[in-house]
Amino acid sequence: MRVLILLPCLLTLGGCNLLLPRHDPGQAWVELNPRIPHSLRAAEVDRKTLDDHRFFQVSPGAHELGMRYRFEVASSNIGPNQPPHERNCLIRLNYKEFAPGQRYSLEVGDVGFRPWARLYDDQRRMLATGQESGCNSGA
């Protein structure tokens, strides 16, 4: 009985990270760090669609990462008495030097209607920035 009570608590503490695959030391690992949970998902590597949208794990070398970022544009950026506007954007980020065994962090944000993405190494040095590749409203 105690195990049944403890199990949900442990799963809550660990979140979805318990379900992530092991990091292959021969690959580079890119963690997604959105400001709002579920607003960022991995979409493509080198324009090939991914099955798992929680992270990127790529071979060493050059890659283009494609990610979907959903955010809300505040009414103060649209006009008086306007409702907030939801955006769903594809952002592409190119980086030529992914290293085996290294961990990277991908962060996103927005300014008004425009999304941004930045890739950081494990020392918090910014390595690359992403470019918007198309947005639409809502889903």
Short mmCIF file of N, CA and C in Angstrom, two decimals, residues 2-123:
data_model
loop_
_atom_site.label_atom_id
_atom_site.label_comp_id
_atom_site.label_asym_id
_atom_site.label_seq_id
_atom_site.Cartn_x
_atom_site.Cartn_y
_atom_site.Cartn_z
N ARG A 2 1.95 1.25 0.79
CA ARG A 2 2.82 2.41 0.84
C ARG A 2 3.47 2.68 -0.52
N VAL A 3 3.77 1.60 -1.22
CA VAL A 3 4.38 1.76 -2.55
C VAL A 3 3.41 2.47 -3.48
N LEU A 4 2.14 2.12 -3.41
CA LEU A 4 1.14 2.76 -4.26
C LEU A 4 0.99 4.24 -3.96
N ILE A 5 1.17 4.61 -2.71
CA ILE A 5 1.08 6.02 -2.33
C ILE A 5 2.33 6.76 -2.77
N LEU A 6 3.50 6.13 -2.65
CA LEU A 6 4.77 6.77 -3.01
C LEU A 6 4.96 6.92 -4.51
N LEU A 7 4.48 5.98 -5.28
CA LEU A 7 4.72 5.99 -6.72
C LEU A 7 4.25 7.28 -7.40
N PRO A 8 3.01 7.76 -7.19
CA PRO A 8 2.61 9.02 -7.83
C PRO A 8 3.48 10.20 -7.40
N CYS A 9 3.90 10.20 -6.14
CA CYS A 9 4.75 11.29 -5.65
C CYS A 9 6.09 11.30 -6.37
N LEU A 10 6.68 10.13 -6.53
CA LEU A 10 7.97 10.04 -7.21
C LEU A 10 7.84 10.43 -8.69
N LEU A 11 6.77 10.00 -9.32
CA LEU A 11 6.57 10.35 -10.72
C LEU A 11 6.36 11.85 -10.89
N THR A 12 5.67 12.47 -9.95
CA THR A 12 5.45 13.91 -10.01
C THR A 12 6.76 14.66 -9.84
N LEU A 13 7.60 14.22 -8.91
CA LEU A 13 8.89 14.88 -8.69
C LEU A 13 9.79 14.79 -9.90
N GLY A 14 9.80 13.64 -10.54
CA GLY A 14 10.69 13.44 -11.68
C GLY A 14 10.14 13.97 -12.97
N GLY A 15 8.85 14.20 -13.03
CA GLY A 15 8.23 14.68 -14.25
C GLY A 15 8.43 13.72 -15.40
N CYS A 16 8.42 14.25 -16.59
CA CYS A 16 8.58 13.42 -17.78
C CYS A 16 10.02 12.96 -17.98
N ASN A 17 10.97 13.55 -17.28
CA ASN A 17 12.37 13.16 -17.47
C ASN A 17 12.60 11.69 -17.19
N LEU A 18 11.76 11.06 -16.35
CA LEU A 18 11.90 9.65 -16.10
C LEU A 18 11.67 8.84 -17.37
N LEU A 19 10.92 9.37 -18.27
CA LEU A 19 10.55 8.65 -19.48
C LEU A 19 11.47 8.95 -20.66
N LEU A 20 12.40 9.87 -20.51
CA LEU A 20 13.31 10.19 -21.60
C LEU A 20 14.31 9.06 -21.80
N PRO A 21 14.71 8.81 -23.04
CA PRO A 21 15.71 7.76 -23.28
C PRO A 21 17.07 8.16 -22.70
N ARG A 22 17.93 7.20 -22.57
CA ARG A 22 19.29 7.48 -22.11
C ARG A 22 20.04 8.29 -23.14
N HIS A 23 20.90 9.16 -22.64
CA HIS A 23 21.74 9.96 -23.52
C HIS A 23 22.85 9.09 -24.07
N ASP A 24 22.91 8.97 -25.38
CA ASP A 24 23.97 8.22 -26.06
C ASP A 24 25.23 9.08 -26.03
N PRO A 25 26.34 8.59 -25.43
CA PRO A 25 27.55 9.40 -25.33
C PRO A 25 28.18 9.75 -26.68
N GLY A 26 27.79 9.06 -27.73
CA GLY A 26 28.29 9.39 -29.06
C GLY A 26 27.47 10.45 -29.76
N GLN A 27 26.41 10.90 -29.12
CA GLN A 27 25.51 11.90 -29.69
C GLN A 27 25.55 13.18 -28.86
N ALA A 28 25.12 14.27 -29.45
CA ALA A 28 24.92 15.53 -28.72
C ALA A 28 23.47 15.55 -28.26
N TRP A 29 23.24 16.05 -27.04
CA TRP A 29 21.90 16.07 -26.45
C TRP A 29 21.46 17.53 -26.32
N VAL A 30 20.29 17.84 -26.84
CA VAL A 30 19.76 19.20 -26.77
C VAL A 30 18.48 19.17 -25.95
N GLU A 31 18.52 19.81 -24.78
CA GLU A 31 17.35 19.88 -23.92
C GLU A 31 16.53 21.11 -24.29
N LEU A 32 15.22 20.98 -24.21
CA LEU A 32 14.32 22.09 -24.48
C LEU A 32 13.97 22.77 -23.16
N ASN A 33 14.14 24.08 -23.11
CA ASN A 33 13.86 24.84 -21.89
C ASN A 33 12.89 25.97 -22.17
N PRO A 34 11.61 25.63 -22.34
CA PRO A 34 10.62 26.69 -22.56
C PRO A 34 10.28 27.39 -21.26
N ARG A 35 9.85 28.63 -21.37
CA ARG A 35 9.41 29.37 -20.19
C ARG A 35 8.08 28.83 -19.69
N ILE A 36 7.26 28.36 -20.60
CA ILE A 36 5.95 27.81 -20.26
C ILE A 36 5.94 26.34 -20.68
N PRO A 37 5.63 25.42 -19.77
CA PRO A 37 5.61 24.00 -20.14
C PRO A 37 4.70 23.75 -21.34
N HIS A 38 5.08 22.84 -22.18
CA HIS A 38 4.33 22.40 -23.35
C HIS A 38 4.21 23.46 -24.44
N SER A 39 4.96 24.54 -24.35
CA SER A 39 4.89 25.56 -25.39
C SER A 39 5.95 25.34 -26.48
N LEU A 40 6.91 24.47 -26.21
CA LEU A 40 8.00 24.21 -27.15
C LEU A 40 8.11 22.72 -27.38
N ARG A 41 8.24 22.35 -28.65
CA ARG A 41 8.46 20.94 -28.96
C ARG A 41 9.42 20.80 -30.13
N ALA A 42 10.23 19.76 -30.06
CA ALA A 42 11.14 19.45 -31.15
C ALA A 42 10.30 18.98 -32.34
N ALA A 43 10.61 19.44 -33.53
CA ALA A 43 9.81 19.09 -34.70
C ALA A 43 10.62 18.35 -35.76
N GLU A 44 11.83 18.83 -36.05
CA GLU A 44 12.62 18.26 -37.15
C GLU A 44 14.13 18.34 -36.85
N VAL A 45 14.85 17.42 -37.43
CA VAL A 45 16.31 17.51 -37.51
C VAL A 45 16.65 17.37 -38.98
N ASP A 46 17.34 18.34 -39.51
CA ASP A 46 17.71 18.35 -40.93
C ASP A 46 16.50 18.13 -41.83
N ARG A 47 15.39 18.79 -41.44
CA ARG A 47 14.12 18.79 -42.17
C ARG A 47 13.44 17.42 -42.23
N LYS A 48 13.83 16.52 -41.33
CA LYS A 48 13.15 15.23 -41.19
C LYS A 48 12.35 15.26 -39.90
N THR A 49 11.05 14.94 -39.99
CA THR A 49 10.15 14.99 -38.85
C THR A 49 10.56 14.01 -37.76
N LEU A 50 10.47 14.46 -36.52
CA LEU A 50 10.80 13.64 -35.36
C LEU A 50 9.56 12.94 -34.82
N ASP A 51 9.76 11.76 -34.23
CA ASP A 51 8.68 11.04 -33.57
C ASP A 51 8.52 11.51 -32.13
N ASP A 52 9.64 11.83 -31.46
CA ASP A 52 9.61 12.25 -30.06
C ASP A 52 9.89 13.75 -30.03
N HIS A 53 8.98 14.52 -29.46
CA HIS A 53 9.06 15.98 -29.50
C HIS A 53 9.60 16.61 -28.23
N ARG A 54 10.21 15.81 -27.34
CA ARG A 54 10.64 16.31 -26.04
C ARG A 54 12.09 16.78 -26.00
N PHE A 55 12.91 16.42 -27.00
CA PHE A 55 14.34 16.70 -26.96
C PHE A 55 14.92 16.48 -28.36
N PHE A 56 16.17 16.85 -28.53
CA PHE A 56 16.93 16.51 -29.73
C PHE A 56 18.13 15.70 -29.28
N GLN A 57 18.47 14.65 -30.00
CA GLN A 57 19.71 13.93 -29.82
C GLN A 57 20.26 13.76 -31.23
N VAL A 58 21.42 14.36 -31.50
CA VAL A 58 21.95 14.40 -32.86
C VAL A 58 23.39 13.91 -32.91
N SER A 59 23.78 13.44 -34.07
CA SER A 59 25.16 13.01 -34.28
C SER A 59 26.07 14.24 -34.30
N PRO A 60 27.36 14.04 -34.06
CA PRO A 60 28.30 15.17 -34.10
C PRO A 60 28.29 15.85 -35.48
N GLY A 61 28.58 17.14 -35.48
CA GLY A 61 28.66 17.89 -36.73
C GLY A 61 27.56 18.92 -36.89
N ALA A 62 27.28 19.24 -38.15
CA ALA A 62 26.32 20.30 -38.48
C ALA A 62 24.90 19.73 -38.58
N HIS A 63 23.95 20.48 -38.00
CA HIS A 63 22.54 20.09 -38.08
C HIS A 63 21.66 21.33 -38.06
N GLU A 64 20.50 21.18 -38.67
CA GLU A 64 19.45 22.18 -38.58
C GLU A 64 18.34 21.61 -37.69
N LEU A 65 18.04 22.31 -36.60
CA LEU A 65 16.98 21.90 -35.70
C LEU A 65 15.74 22.72 -36.00
N GLY A 66 14.62 22.05 -36.11
CA GLY A 66 13.34 22.73 -36.30
C GLY A 66 12.48 22.50 -35.07
N MET A 67 11.91 23.57 -34.54
CA MET A 67 11.08 23.44 -33.35
C MET A 67 9.80 24.24 -33.51
N ARG A 68 8.76 23.79 -32.84
CA ARG A 68 7.48 24.49 -32.81
C ARG A 68 7.36 25.19 -31.47
N TYR A 69 7.03 26.47 -31.53
CA TYR A 69 6.88 27.28 -30.31
C TYR A 69 5.52 27.96 -30.35
N ARG A 70 4.71 27.69 -29.33
CA ARG A 70 3.38 28.31 -29.20
C ARG A 70 3.45 29.36 -28.12
N PHE A 71 2.94 30.55 -28.43
CA PHE A 71 2.93 31.63 -27.45
C PHE A 71 1.75 32.53 -27.69
N GLU A 72 1.46 33.33 -26.72
CA GLU A 72 0.33 34.25 -26.80
C GLU A 72 0.85 35.68 -26.90
N VAL A 73 0.35 36.42 -27.87
CA VAL A 73 0.68 37.84 -28.01
C VAL A 73 -0.32 38.61 -27.16
N ALA A 74 0.21 39.40 -26.24
CA ALA A 74 -0.64 40.16 -25.33
C ALA A 74 -1.46 41.20 -26.09
N SER A 75 -2.63 41.51 -25.56
CA SER A 75 -3.48 42.50 -26.21
C SER A 75 -2.80 43.87 -26.27
N SER A 76 -1.87 44.14 -25.37
CA SER A 76 -1.15 45.42 -25.39
C SER A 76 -0.26 45.55 -26.63
N ASN A 77 0.06 44.43 -27.29
CA ASN A 77 0.85 44.46 -28.52
C ASN A 77 -0.01 44.49 -29.78
N ILE A 78 -1.34 44.39 -29.60
CA ILE A 78 -2.24 44.33 -30.75
C ILE A 78 -3.02 45.62 -30.90
N GLY A 79 -3.63 46.05 -29.84
CA GLY A 79 -4.44 47.25 -29.90
C GLY A 79 -5.43 47.27 -28.76
N PRO A 80 -6.00 48.43 -28.50
CA PRO A 80 -6.95 48.55 -27.40
C PRO A 80 -8.15 47.63 -27.60
N ASN A 81 -8.59 47.04 -26.51
CA ASN A 81 -9.78 46.20 -26.49
C ASN A 81 -9.69 44.97 -27.39
N GLN A 82 -8.50 44.53 -27.70
CA GLN A 82 -8.33 43.34 -28.52
C GLN A 82 -8.02 42.13 -27.62
N PRO A 83 -8.52 40.96 -27.97
CA PRO A 83 -8.18 39.77 -27.18
C PRO A 83 -6.75 39.32 -27.50
N PRO A 84 -6.14 38.57 -26.60
CA PRO A 84 -4.80 38.04 -26.89
C PRO A 84 -4.85 37.17 -28.15
N HIS A 85 -3.72 37.05 -28.81
CA HIS A 85 -3.63 36.32 -30.07
C HIS A 85 -2.61 35.20 -29.93
N GLU A 86 -3.02 33.96 -30.19
CA GLU A 86 -2.11 32.83 -30.08
C GLU A 86 -1.34 32.61 -31.39
N ARG A 87 -0.03 32.35 -31.26
CA ARG A 87 0.82 32.09 -32.43
C ARG A 87 1.45 30.71 -32.27
N ASN A 88 1.61 30.02 -33.38
CA ASN A 88 2.27 28.71 -33.43
C ASN A 88 3.32 28.82 -34.52
N CYS A 89 4.59 28.88 -34.12
CA CYS A 89 5.66 29.19 -35.08
C CYS A 89 6.66 28.05 -35.22
N LEU A 90 7.13 27.86 -36.43
CA LEU A 90 8.26 26.97 -36.70
C LEU A 90 9.51 27.84 -36.69
N ILE A 91 10.48 27.45 -35.89
CA ILE A 91 11.76 28.16 -35.80
C ILE A 91 12.84 27.18 -36.22
N ARG A 92 13.75 27.63 -37.05
CA ARG A 92 14.89 26.79 -37.48
C ARG A 92 16.18 27.38 -36.93
N LEU A 93 17.04 26.49 -36.46
CA LEU A 93 18.31 26.90 -35.89
C LEU A 93 19.41 26.02 -36.47
N ASN A 94 20.44 26.64 -37.03
CA ASN A 94 21.57 25.91 -37.60
C ASN A 94 22.78 26.05 -36.69
N TYR A 95 23.45 24.91 -36.46
CA TYR A 95 24.68 24.92 -35.69
C TYR A 95 25.61 23.88 -36.30
N LYS A 96 26.86 24.27 -36.54
CA LYS A 96 27.80 23.42 -37.28
C LYS A 96 28.70 22.55 -36.41
N GLU A 97 28.70 22.76 -35.09
CA GLU A 97 29.71 22.09 -34.27
C GLU A 97 29.14 21.28 -33.11
N PHE A 98 28.05 20.56 -33.33
CA PHE A 98 27.55 19.69 -32.27
C PHE A 98 28.63 18.66 -31.96
N ALA A 99 28.93 18.48 -30.66
CA ALA A 99 30.02 17.59 -30.24
C ALA A 99 29.45 16.35 -29.53
N PRO A 100 30.07 15.19 -29.74
CA PRO A 100 29.58 13.98 -29.08
C PRO A 100 29.68 14.10 -27.56
N GLY A 101 28.65 13.62 -26.88
CA GLY A 101 28.64 13.62 -25.43
C GLY A 101 28.32 14.96 -24.79
N GLN A 102 28.19 16.02 -25.56
CA GLN A 102 27.92 17.34 -25.00
C GLN A 102 26.42 17.56 -24.82
N ARG A 103 26.10 18.35 -23.81
CA ARG A 103 24.70 18.74 -23.56
C ARG A 103 24.53 20.21 -23.93
N TYR A 104 23.44 20.47 -24.61
CA TYR A 104 23.10 21.82 -25.04
C TYR A 104 21.72 22.16 -24.50
N SER A 105 21.42 23.44 -24.44
CA SER A 105 20.14 23.92 -23.97
C SER A 105 19.54 24.84 -25.02
N LEU A 106 18.29 24.60 -25.36
CA LEU A 106 17.59 25.42 -26.34
C LEU A 106 16.51 26.20 -25.62
N GLU A 107 16.60 27.52 -25.70
CA GLU A 107 15.63 28.39 -25.04
C GLU A 107 14.91 29.22 -26.08
N VAL A 108 13.63 29.50 -25.81
CA VAL A 108 12.81 30.29 -26.73
C VAL A 108 12.10 31.38 -25.96
N GLY A 109 11.65 32.36 -26.69
CA GLY A 109 10.88 33.46 -26.13
C GLY A 109 10.26 34.23 -27.27
N ASP A 110 9.70 35.37 -26.95
CA ASP A 110 9.05 36.17 -27.98
C ASP A 110 9.08 37.63 -27.60
N VAL A 111 9.04 38.47 -28.63
CA VAL A 111 8.91 39.91 -28.48
C VAL A 111 7.78 40.31 -29.43
N GLY A 112 6.65 40.68 -28.84
CA GLY A 112 5.49 41.00 -29.68
C GLY A 112 5.05 39.77 -30.46
N PHE A 113 5.01 39.91 -31.79
CA PHE A 113 4.59 38.81 -32.66
C PHE A 113 5.75 37.91 -33.06
N ARG A 114 6.98 38.27 -32.71
CA ARG A 114 8.17 37.56 -33.20
C ARG A 114 8.77 36.61 -32.16
N PRO A 115 8.94 35.33 -32.53
CA PRO A 115 9.60 34.39 -31.63
C PRO A 115 11.12 34.47 -31.80
N TRP A 116 11.84 34.00 -30.79
CA TRP A 116 13.29 33.87 -30.89
C TRP A 116 13.71 32.55 -30.25
N ALA A 117 14.86 32.05 -30.66
CA ALA A 117 15.42 30.82 -30.08
C ALA A 117 16.93 31.00 -29.97
N ARG A 118 17.50 30.45 -28.89
CA ARG A 118 18.94 30.52 -28.66
C ARG A 118 19.44 29.17 -28.17
N LEU A 119 20.59 28.76 -28.71
CA LEU A 119 21.23 27.52 -28.31
C LEU A 119 22.42 27.86 -27.42
N TYR A 120 22.48 27.22 -26.24
CA TYR A 120 23.55 27.44 -25.29
C TYR A 120 24.31 26.15 -25.04
N ASP A 121 25.60 26.26 -24.72
CA ASP A 121 26.36 25.09 -24.29
C ASP A 121 26.20 24.91 -22.78
N ASP A 122 26.90 23.94 -22.21
CA ASP A 122 26.74 23.66 -20.79
C ASP A 122 27.39 24.72 -19.90
N GLN A 123 28.12 25.67 -20.48
CA GLN A 123 28.70 26.80 -19.74
C GLN A 123 27.86 28.07 -19.89
#
